[in-house]
Short mmCIF file of N, CA and C in Angstrom, two decimals:
data_model
loop_
_atom_site.label_atom_id
_atom_site.label_comp_id
_atom_site.label_asym_id
_atom_site.label_seq_id
_atom_site.Cartn_x
_atom_site.Cartn_y
_atom_site.Cartn_z
N MET A 1 -117.11 -87.51 -151.54
CA MET A 1 -116.46 -88.34 -150.67
C MET A 1 -117.29 -88.72 -149.63
N THR A 2 -117.40 -90.69 -149.59
CA THR A 2 -118.24 -90.88 -148.66
C THR A 2 -117.84 -90.79 -147.48
N GLY A 3 -118.73 -91.19 -146.16
CA GLY A 3 -118.38 -91.19 -145.32
C GLY A 3 -117.27 -92.04 -144.56
N ARG A 4 -117.03 -93.57 -145.07
CA ARG A 4 -116.00 -94.42 -144.65
C ARG A 4 -114.76 -93.71 -145.23
N TRP A 5 -114.63 -92.88 -146.05
CA TRP A 5 -113.20 -92.40 -147.02
C TRP A 5 -113.05 -91.24 -145.88
N CYS A 6 -113.76 -90.61 -145.61
CA CYS A 6 -113.97 -89.54 -144.72
C CYS A 6 -113.03 -89.80 -143.37
N ARG A 7 -113.69 -91.18 -143.17
CA ARG A 7 -113.48 -91.35 -141.38
C ARG A 7 -111.80 -91.85 -141.48
N ALA A 8 -111.39 -92.77 -142.89
CA ALA A 8 -110.12 -93.10 -143.24
C ALA A 8 -109.32 -92.26 -143.49
N SER A 9 -109.58 -91.51 -144.17
CA SER A 9 -108.30 -90.17 -144.14
C SER A 9 -108.29 -89.71 -143.23
N LEU A 10 -109.48 -88.85 -142.32
CA LEU A 10 -109.24 -88.67 -140.93
C LEU A 10 -108.17 -89.15 -140.04
N ALA A 11 -108.56 -90.88 -139.72
CA ALA A 11 -107.65 -91.35 -139.37
C ALA A 11 -106.06 -91.47 -139.71
N LEU A 12 -105.76 -91.47 -141.23
CA LEU A 12 -104.31 -91.23 -141.39
C LEU A 12 -103.80 -90.16 -141.22
N ALA A 13 -104.70 -89.11 -141.05
CA ALA A 13 -104.21 -87.74 -140.93
C ALA A 13 -103.57 -87.68 -139.30
N LEU A 14 -104.49 -87.96 -138.77
CA LEU A 14 -103.93 -88.08 -137.36
C LEU A 14 -103.03 -88.93 -136.88
N VAL A 15 -102.95 -89.80 -137.43
CA VAL A 15 -101.36 -90.88 -137.35
C VAL A 15 -100.37 -90.15 -137.64
N ALA A 16 -100.53 -89.90 -138.95
CA ALA A 16 -99.16 -88.87 -139.83
C ALA A 16 -99.10 -87.56 -138.64
N ALA A 17 -99.89 -86.95 -138.29
CA ALA A 17 -99.75 -85.61 -137.22
C ALA A 17 -99.38 -86.18 -136.04
N GLY A 18 -99.46 -87.76 -135.46
CA GLY A 18 -98.55 -87.77 -134.29
C GLY A 18 -97.33 -88.45 -134.80
N LEU A 19 -96.88 -88.68 -135.99
CA LEU A 19 -95.36 -89.31 -135.86
C LEU A 19 -94.27 -88.56 -135.69
N PRO A 20 -94.74 -86.86 -135.64
CA PRO A 20 -93.10 -86.34 -135.43
C PRO A 20 -93.15 -86.33 -133.91
N VAL A 21 -94.18 -86.37 -133.10
CA VAL A 21 -94.18 -86.77 -131.80
C VAL A 21 -93.80 -88.27 -131.20
N ALA A 22 -93.76 -89.29 -131.81
CA ALA A 22 -93.82 -90.40 -131.38
C ALA A 22 -91.87 -90.45 -131.70
N GLY A 23 -91.42 -89.97 -132.79
CA GLY A 23 -89.81 -89.82 -132.85
C GLY A 23 -89.18 -88.82 -132.57
N ARG A 24 -89.44 -87.90 -131.27
CA ARG A 24 -89.00 -86.93 -131.14
C ARG A 24 -87.49 -87.55 -130.23
N ALA A 25 -87.45 -88.44 -129.62
CA ALA A 25 -86.45 -88.84 -128.59
C ALA A 25 -85.33 -89.07 -129.60
N ALA A 26 -85.60 -89.96 -130.62
CA ALA A 26 -84.71 -90.39 -131.50
C ALA A 26 -84.13 -89.84 -132.28
N ALA A 27 -82.84 -89.76 -132.74
CA ALA A 27 -82.08 -88.91 -134.30
C ALA A 27 -83.30 -89.04 -135.21
N ALA A 28 -84.01 -88.38 -135.31
CA ALA A 28 -85.43 -88.83 -136.27
C ALA A 28 -85.24 -88.33 -137.74
N GLN A 29 -86.05 -88.72 -138.65
CA GLN A 29 -85.86 -89.01 -139.81
C GLN A 29 -87.42 -89.00 -140.47
N THR A 30 -87.90 -87.97 -141.16
CA THR A 30 -89.20 -88.22 -141.52
C THR A 30 -89.20 -88.30 -143.05
N SER A 31 -89.87 -89.58 -143.74
CA SER A 31 -89.49 -89.60 -145.20
C SER A 31 -90.97 -90.06 -145.80
N VAL A 32 -91.45 -89.34 -147.27
CA VAL A 32 -92.47 -89.47 -147.59
C VAL A 32 -92.40 -90.69 -148.95
N GLU A 33 -92.75 -91.67 -148.98
CA GLU A 33 -92.33 -92.73 -150.31
C GLU A 33 -93.45 -92.43 -150.77
N VAL A 34 -93.52 -92.98 -152.22
CA VAL A 34 -93.98 -93.49 -153.32
C VAL A 34 -93.87 -94.49 -154.00
N ARG A 35 -94.82 -95.70 -153.94
CA ARG A 35 -94.41 -97.10 -154.37
C ARG A 35 -95.50 -97.19 -155.75
N SER A 36 -95.04 -97.57 -156.84
CA SER A 36 -95.82 -98.10 -157.76
C SER A 36 -95.53 -99.13 -158.51
N GLY A 37 -96.76 -99.96 -158.77
CA GLY A 37 -96.00 -101.38 -159.55
C GLY A 37 -97.31 -102.39 -159.66
N LEU A 38 -96.95 -103.46 -160.23
CA LEU A 38 -98.34 -104.33 -160.69
C LEU A 38 -98.38 -105.63 -159.34
N ALA A 39 -99.80 -105.64 -159.32
CA ALA A 39 -100.25 -107.06 -158.53
C ALA A 39 -100.97 -107.94 -159.13
N VAL A 40 -101.15 -108.94 -158.52
CA VAL A 40 -101.56 -110.27 -159.02
C VAL A 40 -102.31 -110.51 -157.78
N GLY A 41 -103.68 -111.40 -157.86
CA GLY A 41 -104.38 -112.14 -156.57
C GLY A 41 -105.16 -112.44 -157.07
N ASN A 42 -105.88 -113.11 -155.54
CA ASN A 42 -106.96 -114.05 -155.51
C ASN A 42 -108.23 -113.02 -154.62
N HIS A 43 -109.37 -113.49 -154.89
CA HIS A 43 -110.78 -113.05 -154.27
C HIS A 43 -111.62 -114.15 -154.57
N THR A 44 -111.84 -114.28 -152.84
CA THR A 44 -112.41 -115.73 -152.78
C THR A 44 -113.78 -115.66 -153.12
N SER A 45 -114.69 -114.53 -153.20
CA SER A 45 -116.14 -114.85 -153.94
C SER A 45 -116.33 -115.10 -155.04
N THR A 46 -114.94 -114.88 -155.79
CA THR A 46 -115.11 -114.87 -157.77
C THR A 46 -115.00 -116.62 -158.00
N ALA A 47 -114.50 -117.15 -157.00
CA ALA A 47 -114.38 -118.84 -156.96
C ALA A 47 -113.28 -118.98 -158.51
N ALA A 48 -112.32 -118.37 -158.33
CA ALA A 48 -110.97 -118.43 -158.74
C ALA A 48 -109.85 -118.67 -157.93
N GLY A 49 -108.47 -118.67 -158.71
CA GLY A 49 -107.41 -119.47 -158.13
C GLY A 49 -106.72 -117.73 -158.36
N LEU A 50 -105.24 -118.10 -157.89
CA LEU A 50 -104.36 -116.83 -158.49
C LEU A 50 -104.74 -116.46 -159.49
N GLU A 51 -105.17 -115.19 -159.59
CA GLU A 51 -104.98 -114.73 -161.03
C GLU A 51 -103.90 -113.92 -161.45
N TRP A 52 -103.41 -114.24 -162.65
CA TRP A 52 -101.96 -113.95 -163.25
C TRP A 52 -102.68 -112.84 -164.36
N ALA A 53 -103.50 -111.78 -163.59
CA ALA A 53 -104.00 -110.90 -164.51
C ALA A 53 -103.53 -109.49 -163.86
N PRO A 54 -102.16 -109.13 -163.79
CA PRO A 54 -102.03 -107.84 -163.22
C PRO A 54 -102.39 -106.36 -163.24
N ASP A 55 -102.39 -105.85 -162.38
CA ASP A 55 -103.02 -104.17 -162.52
C ASP A 55 -102.37 -103.39 -161.52
N LEU A 56 -102.23 -101.89 -161.97
CA LEU A 56 -101.78 -101.33 -161.12
C LEU A 56 -101.92 -101.00 -159.76
N SER A 57 -101.06 -100.88 -159.25
CA SER A 57 -101.33 -100.50 -157.55
C SER A 57 -100.32 -99.65 -157.12
N TYR A 58 -100.64 -99.31 -156.24
CA TYR A 58 -99.46 -98.32 -155.73
C TYR A 58 -99.58 -97.47 -154.16
N GLU A 59 -99.14 -96.87 -153.37
CA GLU A 59 -98.90 -96.51 -152.11
C GLU A 59 -98.49 -95.21 -151.79
N ILE A 60 -98.81 -94.22 -151.07
CA ILE A 60 -98.26 -93.46 -150.56
C ILE A 60 -98.26 -93.67 -149.07
N ARG A 61 -96.54 -93.00 -148.41
CA ARG A 61 -96.39 -93.55 -147.21
C ARG A 61 -95.60 -92.40 -146.57
N ILE A 62 -95.91 -92.27 -145.36
CA ILE A 62 -95.28 -91.09 -144.59
C ILE A 62 -94.82 -92.36 -143.20
N ALA A 63 -93.11 -91.90 -142.84
CA ALA A 63 -92.88 -92.68 -141.97
C ALA A 63 -91.53 -92.10 -141.23
N ARG A 64 -91.70 -92.27 -139.98
CA ARG A 64 -90.58 -91.57 -139.08
C ARG A 64 -89.74 -92.27 -138.19
N ARG A 65 -88.65 -92.44 -138.13
CA ARG A 65 -87.46 -93.28 -137.75
C ARG A 65 -87.52 -93.05 -136.15
N LEU A 66 -87.81 -94.26 -135.46
CA LEU A 66 -87.82 -93.95 -134.22
C LEU A 66 -86.24 -94.54 -133.70
N ARG A 67 -85.61 -95.13 -133.78
CA ARG A 67 -84.06 -95.57 -134.10
C ARG A 67 -83.62 -95.65 -135.09
N PRO A 68 -82.43 -95.62 -135.19
CA PRO A 68 -81.29 -96.02 -136.56
C PRO A 68 -82.06 -97.42 -137.42
N HIS A 69 -82.50 -98.28 -137.21
CA HIS A 69 -83.14 -99.26 -138.25
C HIS A 69 -84.65 -99.75 -137.81
N ILE A 70 -85.27 -98.42 -137.07
CA ILE A 70 -86.71 -98.91 -136.85
C ILE A 70 -87.61 -97.75 -137.35
N ALA A 71 -88.66 -97.75 -137.94
CA ALA A 71 -89.43 -96.80 -138.17
C ALA A 71 -90.75 -97.31 -138.15
N ILE A 72 -91.93 -96.26 -137.83
CA ILE A 72 -93.28 -96.62 -137.88
C ILE A 72 -93.90 -95.81 -139.11
N SER A 73 -95.11 -96.34 -139.82
CA SER A 73 -95.60 -95.76 -140.64
C SER A 73 -97.22 -95.56 -141.02
N ALA A 74 -97.55 -94.53 -141.94
CA ALA A 74 -98.97 -94.52 -142.29
C ALA A 74 -99.08 -94.50 -143.58
N ALA A 75 -100.26 -94.93 -144.00
CA ALA A 75 -99.89 -94.80 -145.69
C ALA A 75 -101.63 -94.92 -146.13
N TYR A 76 -101.78 -94.26 -147.39
CA TYR A 76 -102.75 -94.70 -148.16
C TYR A 76 -102.22 -96.27 -148.97
N VAL A 77 -103.01 -96.96 -149.43
CA VAL A 77 -102.64 -98.05 -150.31
C VAL A 77 -103.86 -98.47 -151.42
N ARG A 78 -103.85 -98.66 -152.29
CA ARG A 78 -104.26 -99.04 -153.43
C ARG A 78 -104.01 -100.03 -153.88
N THR A 79 -104.56 -101.26 -153.97
CA THR A 79 -104.06 -102.33 -154.33
C THR A 79 -105.22 -102.98 -155.72
N ALA A 80 -104.58 -103.41 -156.69
CA ALA A 80 -105.43 -103.94 -157.79
C ALA A 80 -105.21 -105.07 -158.38
N PHE A 81 -106.05 -105.73 -159.18
CA PHE A 81 -105.44 -106.96 -159.75
C PHE A 81 -106.85 -107.11 -160.60
N GLY A 82 -106.62 -107.87 -161.97
CA GLY A 82 -107.90 -108.49 -162.73
C GLY A 82 -108.22 -109.81 -162.57
N CYS A 83 -109.58 -110.24 -163.08
CA CYS A 83 -110.18 -111.34 -162.54
C CYS A 83 -110.43 -111.92 -164.13
N ARG A 84 -110.49 -113.22 -164.06
CA ARG A 84 -110.30 -113.67 -165.68
C ARG A 84 -111.39 -115.15 -165.36
N GLU A 85 -111.02 -115.91 -164.30
CA GLU A 85 -111.72 -117.08 -164.37
C GLU A 85 -112.85 -116.94 -163.41
N GLY A 86 -113.40 -118.25 -163.11
CA GLY A 86 -114.49 -118.35 -162.01
C GLY A 86 -115.74 -117.60 -162.31
N PHE A 87 -116.00 -116.91 -161.56
CA PHE A 87 -117.25 -115.78 -161.79
C PHE A 87 -117.07 -114.77 -162.61
N CYS A 88 -115.64 -114.49 -162.88
CA CYS A 88 -115.25 -113.23 -163.55
C CYS A 88 -115.52 -113.66 -165.34
N ARG A 89 -115.35 -114.84 -165.52
CA ARG A 89 -115.41 -115.09 -166.86
C ARG A 89 -116.13 -114.38 -167.51
N GLY A 90 -115.93 -113.88 -168.83
CA GLY A 90 -116.76 -113.52 -169.81
C GLY A 90 -117.08 -111.98 -169.41
N SER A 91 -116.73 -111.18 -168.24
CA SER A 91 -116.62 -109.69 -168.01
C SER A 91 -115.27 -109.33 -167.61
N GLU A 92 -114.69 -109.85 -167.11
CA GLU A 92 -113.31 -109.82 -166.64
C GLU A 92 -113.12 -108.46 -165.73
N PRO A 93 -113.43 -108.39 -164.47
CA PRO A 93 -113.51 -107.12 -163.85
C PRO A 93 -112.06 -107.14 -163.15
N THR A 94 -112.14 -105.56 -162.78
CA THR A 94 -110.58 -105.29 -162.01
C THR A 94 -111.22 -105.65 -160.45
N VAL A 95 -110.37 -106.16 -159.51
CA VAL A 95 -110.23 -106.37 -158.35
C VAL A 95 -109.62 -105.11 -157.45
N THR A 96 -110.24 -104.21 -156.93
CA THR A 96 -109.99 -103.04 -156.35
C THR A 96 -109.78 -102.85 -154.76
N GLY A 97 -108.61 -102.69 -154.10
CA GLY A 97 -108.64 -102.24 -152.45
C GLY A 97 -108.23 -101.03 -152.65
N ASN A 98 -109.01 -100.26 -151.47
CA ASN A 98 -108.70 -99.17 -150.93
C ASN A 98 -108.30 -98.88 -149.66
N HIS A 99 -107.24 -99.05 -149.33
CA HIS A 99 -107.07 -99.21 -147.51
C HIS A 99 -106.03 -97.89 -147.09
N ALA A 100 -106.03 -97.67 -145.37
CA ALA A 100 -105.18 -96.88 -144.65
C ALA A 100 -104.40 -98.32 -144.22
N ALA A 101 -103.21 -97.72 -144.09
CA ALA A 101 -102.12 -98.65 -143.59
C ALA A 101 -101.44 -98.09 -142.32
N LEU A 102 -101.20 -98.85 -141.35
CA LEU A 102 -100.04 -98.28 -140.17
C LEU A 102 -99.43 -99.59 -140.05
N GLY A 103 -97.79 -99.50 -139.85
CA GLY A 103 -96.95 -100.40 -139.71
C GLY A 103 -95.33 -100.17 -139.54
N ALA A 104 -94.74 -101.27 -139.22
CA ALA A 104 -93.35 -100.89 -138.83
C ALA A 104 -92.27 -101.16 -139.69
N GLU A 105 -91.40 -100.73 -139.60
CA GLU A 105 -90.38 -101.01 -140.54
C GLU A 105 -88.83 -101.04 -139.98
N LEU A 106 -88.07 -102.24 -140.64
CA LEU A 106 -86.63 -102.99 -139.89
C LEU A 106 -85.74 -102.57 -141.10
N SER A 107 -85.03 -101.93 -141.32
CA SER A 107 -83.73 -101.69 -142.32
C SER A 107 -82.60 -101.61 -141.88
N ARG A 108 -81.67 -102.20 -142.52
CA ARG A 108 -80.36 -102.58 -142.54
C ARG A 108 -79.39 -102.39 -143.83
N ARG A 109 -78.72 -101.21 -143.72
CA ARG A 109 -77.74 -100.81 -144.88
C ARG A 109 -79.26 -100.82 -146.07
N TRP A 110 -79.11 -101.34 -147.20
CA TRP A 110 -79.91 -101.36 -148.27
C TRP A 110 -81.21 -102.00 -148.38
N LEU A 111 -81.11 -102.94 -147.32
CA LEU A 111 -82.59 -103.72 -147.19
C LEU A 111 -83.66 -103.33 -146.17
N TRP A 112 -84.48 -103.94 -146.66
CA TRP A 112 -85.73 -103.13 -145.60
C TRP A 112 -86.86 -104.71 -145.64
N GLY A 113 -87.81 -104.39 -144.47
CA GLY A 113 -88.82 -105.38 -144.34
C GLY A 113 -90.20 -104.34 -143.59
N ARG A 114 -91.02 -104.87 -143.87
CA ARG A 114 -92.39 -103.81 -143.47
C ARG A 114 -93.21 -105.11 -143.03
N VAL A 115 -94.10 -104.69 -141.80
CA VAL A 115 -95.22 -105.66 -141.37
C VAL A 115 -96.47 -104.21 -141.38
N GLY A 116 -97.67 -104.69 -141.43
CA GLY A 116 -98.71 -103.60 -141.05
C GLY A 116 -99.82 -104.06 -141.07
N VAL A 117 -100.57 -103.33 -140.57
CA VAL A 117 -102.26 -103.47 -140.57
C VAL A 117 -102.89 -102.84 -141.74
N LEU A 118 -104.06 -103.42 -142.42
CA LEU A 118 -104.88 -102.57 -143.28
C LEU A 118 -105.97 -102.08 -142.69
N TYR A 119 -106.92 -101.47 -143.33
CA TYR A 119 -108.21 -100.99 -143.14
C TYR A 119 -108.81 -100.47 -143.84
N GLY A 120 -110.17 -101.09 -144.70
CA GLY A 120 -110.66 -100.50 -145.99
C GLY A 120 -111.66 -101.62 -146.76
N THR A 121 -111.86 -100.94 -147.95
CA THR A 121 -112.52 -101.97 -148.55
C THR A 121 -111.76 -102.79 -149.61
N MET A 122 -112.57 -103.81 -150.47
CA MET A 122 -112.19 -104.26 -151.33
C MET A 122 -113.24 -104.67 -152.43
N ARG A 123 -112.97 -104.33 -153.68
CA ARG A 123 -114.10 -104.42 -154.51
C ARG A 123 -114.03 -105.40 -155.78
N VAL A 124 -115.09 -106.00 -156.36
CA VAL A 124 -114.72 -106.76 -157.39
C VAL A 124 -115.77 -106.24 -158.77
N GLY A 125 -114.86 -105.35 -159.69
CA GLY A 125 -115.66 -104.44 -160.57
C GLY A 125 -116.55 -103.39 -159.79
N THR A 126 -117.58 -102.91 -160.65
CA THR A 126 -118.19 -101.31 -160.16
C THR A 126 -119.60 -101.82 -159.89
N GLU A 127 -120.20 -102.96 -159.96
CA GLU A 127 -121.47 -103.37 -160.21
C GLU A 127 -121.70 -104.40 -158.48
N GLY A 128 -122.57 -104.58 -158.10
CA GLY A 128 -123.12 -105.72 -157.07
C GLY A 128 -123.27 -104.78 -155.75
N GLU A 129 -122.87 -105.56 -154.63
CA GLU A 129 -123.16 -105.08 -153.51
C GLU A 129 -121.99 -104.21 -152.86
N SER A 130 -122.26 -103.08 -152.39
CA SER A 130 -121.35 -102.10 -151.62
C SER A 130 -120.38 -102.97 -150.62
N PRO A 131 -119.16 -102.49 -150.79
CA PRO A 131 -118.22 -103.66 -149.75
C PRO A 131 -118.62 -102.83 -148.43
N ARG A 132 -118.07 -103.95 -147.26
CA ARG A 132 -117.89 -103.20 -146.39
C ARG A 132 -116.16 -103.29 -145.73
N ALA A 133 -116.08 -101.95 -145.36
CA ALA A 133 -114.78 -101.92 -144.61
C ALA A 133 -114.22 -103.10 -143.76
N GLY A 134 -113.21 -103.08 -143.28
CA GLY A 134 -112.34 -104.25 -142.90
C GLY A 134 -111.20 -104.44 -142.62
N ALA A 135 -110.41 -105.35 -142.00
CA ALA A 135 -109.01 -105.19 -141.43
C ALA A 135 -108.42 -106.13 -142.63
N GLY A 136 -107.19 -105.81 -142.38
CA GLY A 136 -106.37 -106.97 -143.35
C GLY A 136 -104.91 -106.56 -142.66
N LEU A 137 -104.03 -107.44 -143.13
CA LEU A 137 -102.55 -107.61 -143.57
C LEU A 137 -101.86 -107.11 -144.00
N GLU A 138 -100.63 -106.58 -143.98
CA GLU A 138 -99.47 -106.62 -145.29
C GLU A 138 -98.31 -106.83 -144.59
N ALA A 139 -97.08 -107.10 -145.62
CA ALA A 139 -95.82 -107.45 -145.23
C ALA A 139 -94.95 -107.17 -146.77
N ALA A 140 -93.87 -106.46 -146.34
CA ALA A 140 -93.27 -106.18 -147.87
C ALA A 140 -91.59 -106.14 -147.27
N ALA A 141 -90.76 -106.76 -148.51
CA ALA A 141 -89.35 -106.25 -148.53
C ALA A 141 -88.80 -105.65 -149.52
N GLY A 142 -87.39 -105.18 -149.39
CA GLY A 142 -86.83 -104.96 -150.64
C GLY A 142 -85.91 -104.01 -150.48
N LEU A 143 -85.34 -103.44 -151.30
CA LEU A 143 -83.99 -102.82 -151.44
C LEU A 143 -84.05 -101.36 -151.62
N ARG A 144 -83.02 -100.79 -151.13
CA ARG A 144 -83.13 -99.17 -151.33
C ARG A 144 -81.93 -98.49 -151.69
N LEU A 145 -81.46 -97.97 -152.28
CA LEU A 145 -80.45 -97.20 -152.61
C LEU A 145 -80.35 -95.87 -152.34
N ARG A 146 -79.53 -95.18 -151.58
CA ARG A 146 -79.33 -93.88 -151.48
C ARG A 146 -78.76 -93.30 -152.28
N VAL A 147 -79.69 -92.18 -152.91
CA VAL A 147 -78.90 -91.12 -153.40
C VAL A 147 -79.31 -89.56 -153.34
N GLY A 148 -78.31 -89.07 -152.24
CA GLY A 148 -78.61 -88.03 -151.37
C GLY A 148 -79.66 -88.15 -150.36
N ARG A 149 -80.64 -86.85 -150.62
CA ARG A 149 -81.82 -87.58 -149.73
C ARG A 149 -82.82 -88.16 -150.22
N LEU A 150 -82.67 -88.84 -151.80
CA LEU A 150 -83.53 -89.88 -152.04
C LEU A 150 -83.09 -91.13 -151.88
N ARG A 151 -84.17 -92.29 -151.86
CA ARG A 151 -84.05 -93.22 -151.44
C ARG A 151 -84.87 -94.40 -152.83
N ILE A 152 -84.02 -95.17 -153.46
CA ILE A 152 -85.00 -95.41 -154.87
C ILE A 152 -84.55 -96.99 -154.42
N GLY A 153 -85.90 -97.99 -154.68
CA GLY A 153 -85.77 -99.14 -154.78
C GLY A 153 -86.68 -100.13 -155.25
N PRO A 154 -86.34 -101.54 -155.65
CA PRO A 154 -87.40 -102.33 -156.32
C PRO A 154 -87.96 -103.01 -154.71
N GLY A 155 -89.51 -103.73 -154.51
CA GLY A 155 -89.93 -104.40 -153.69
C GLY A 155 -90.91 -105.51 -153.60
N LEU A 156 -91.03 -106.30 -153.03
CA LEU A 156 -92.08 -107.19 -152.89
C LEU A 156 -93.30 -107.21 -152.03
N SER A 157 -94.49 -106.87 -152.21
CA SER A 157 -95.57 -107.05 -150.97
C SER A 157 -96.35 -108.20 -151.13
N TRP A 158 -97.02 -108.48 -149.78
CA TRP A 158 -98.21 -109.39 -149.68
C TRP A 158 -99.16 -108.93 -149.00
N ARG A 159 -100.67 -109.18 -149.30
CA ARG A 159 -101.64 -108.32 -148.50
C ARG A 159 -102.64 -109.04 -148.59
N ARG A 160 -103.11 -109.19 -147.38
CA ARG A 160 -104.41 -110.21 -147.35
C ARG A 160 -105.44 -109.61 -146.74
N MET A 161 -106.66 -109.01 -147.29
CA MET A 161 -108.09 -108.27 -147.13
C MET A 161 -108.68 -108.40 -147.11
N SER A 162 -110.09 -108.09 -146.19
CA SER A 162 -111.00 -108.24 -146.00
C SER A 162 -111.65 -108.10 -147.32
N ALA A 163 -112.56 -108.44 -147.87
CA ALA A 163 -113.51 -108.38 -148.63
C ALA A 163 -115.14 -108.86 -148.59
N ASP A 164 -115.60 -108.17 -147.41
CA ASP A 164 -116.84 -108.36 -147.10
C ASP A 164 -117.77 -107.59 -147.83
N THR A 165 -118.90 -108.23 -148.19
CA THR A 165 -120.35 -107.44 -148.36
C THR A 165 -121.08 -107.82 -147.05
N PRO A 166 -122.60 -106.87 -147.22
CA PRO A 166 -123.41 -107.19 -146.74
C PRO A 166 -124.06 -108.87 -146.23
N SER A 167 -124.01 -109.37 -147.48
CA SER A 167 -124.46 -110.64 -147.70
C SER A 167 -123.27 -111.92 -147.83
N SER A 168 -122.19 -111.34 -147.55
CA SER A 168 -120.86 -112.18 -147.78
C SER A 168 -119.54 -112.07 -147.03
N THR A 169 -118.63 -113.06 -146.07
CA THR A 169 -117.68 -112.87 -145.58
C THR A 169 -116.44 -113.25 -146.45
N ASP A 170 -115.76 -112.49 -147.34
CA ASP A 170 -114.88 -113.08 -147.88
C ASP A 170 -113.41 -112.39 -147.89
N HIS A 171 -112.51 -112.63 -148.37
CA HIS A 171 -111.25 -111.86 -148.37
C HIS A 171 -110.40 -111.76 -149.95
N ALA A 172 -109.29 -111.21 -149.48
CA ALA A 172 -108.55 -111.29 -151.25
C ALA A 172 -107.00 -111.28 -150.82
N VAL A 173 -106.37 -111.70 -151.43
CA VAL A 173 -105.01 -111.86 -151.04
C VAL A 173 -104.09 -111.22 -152.82
N ALA A 174 -103.56 -110.39 -152.20
CA ALA A 174 -102.85 -109.84 -153.44
C ALA A 174 -100.92 -109.74 -153.28
N LEU A 175 -100.15 -110.21 -154.22
CA LEU A 175 -98.96 -110.38 -154.48
C LEU A 175 -98.38 -109.19 -155.61
N GLY A 176 -97.44 -108.53 -154.56
CA GLY A 176 -96.81 -107.29 -155.78
C GLY A 176 -95.58 -107.05 -155.94
N ILE A 177 -95.03 -106.53 -157.06
CA ILE A 177 -93.79 -106.11 -157.10
C ILE A 177 -94.03 -104.55 -157.48
N ASP A 178 -92.97 -103.77 -156.85
CA ASP A 178 -93.01 -102.16 -157.22
C ASP A 178 -91.83 -101.29 -157.38
N LEU A 179 -91.96 -100.33 -157.39
CA LEU A 179 -90.73 -99.65 -157.17
C LEU A 179 -90.82 -98.19 -156.68
N GLY A 180 -90.15 -97.87 -155.72
CA GLY A 180 -90.44 -96.61 -154.69
C GLY A 180 -89.29 -95.93 -154.85
N VAL A 181 -89.93 -94.58 -154.34
CA VAL A 181 -88.93 -93.50 -154.50
C VAL A 181 -89.18 -92.69 -153.25
N ALA A 182 -88.39 -92.59 -152.18
CA ALA A 182 -88.77 -92.04 -151.26
C ALA A 182 -87.89 -90.66 -150.76
N LEU A 183 -88.27 -89.65 -150.14
CA LEU A 183 -87.15 -88.12 -150.12
C LEU A 183 -87.59 -88.10 -148.76
N GLU A 184 -86.49 -87.95 -147.71
CA GLU A 184 -86.24 -87.94 -146.47
C GLU A 184 -86.10 -86.66 -145.94
N PHE A 185 -86.69 -86.33 -144.60
CA PHE A 185 -86.83 -84.94 -144.25
C PHE A 185 -85.98 -84.71 -142.70
N ASP A 186 -85.67 -83.75 -142.18
CA ASP A 186 -85.15 -83.69 -141.10
C ASP A 186 -83.35 -83.75 -140.83
#
């Protein structure tokens, strides 16, 4: 594991450890959610537009409810999409991002919405310059149906991620559709 991933994993673990303390005053509920689906996107350095070449994306999120309709969360997010146009023509690499995420969620009955910040790297293919870690933003919304302690439902996501390298300042934007399963504790 590289140094940046050790630091990102440590930061995520520290935030997750602090979630129970943050929600102690409220009728707390902790949940672990796994979401997986497909994303399409655009990476500025490829000189391509929005690429309709989906790839598998997923996230693992720990959330702590602070109030009945408000929660905070920490997550590991992998966002990936294909690239076929611009400088990708002929090689068709996958654009892959690995990020730690911190966010807040608002929910009401079976609807939910989330906003957050990302920190990690975005890379086109496996060759070229090493990516530099940078900040990003995410927003997501969807539906959740309760089945006992499980919550299951589809969602839509938008992510804007830093895609910097030592010689360039770029970004990537991804749109995703996914299905999530959350298990509640407490």
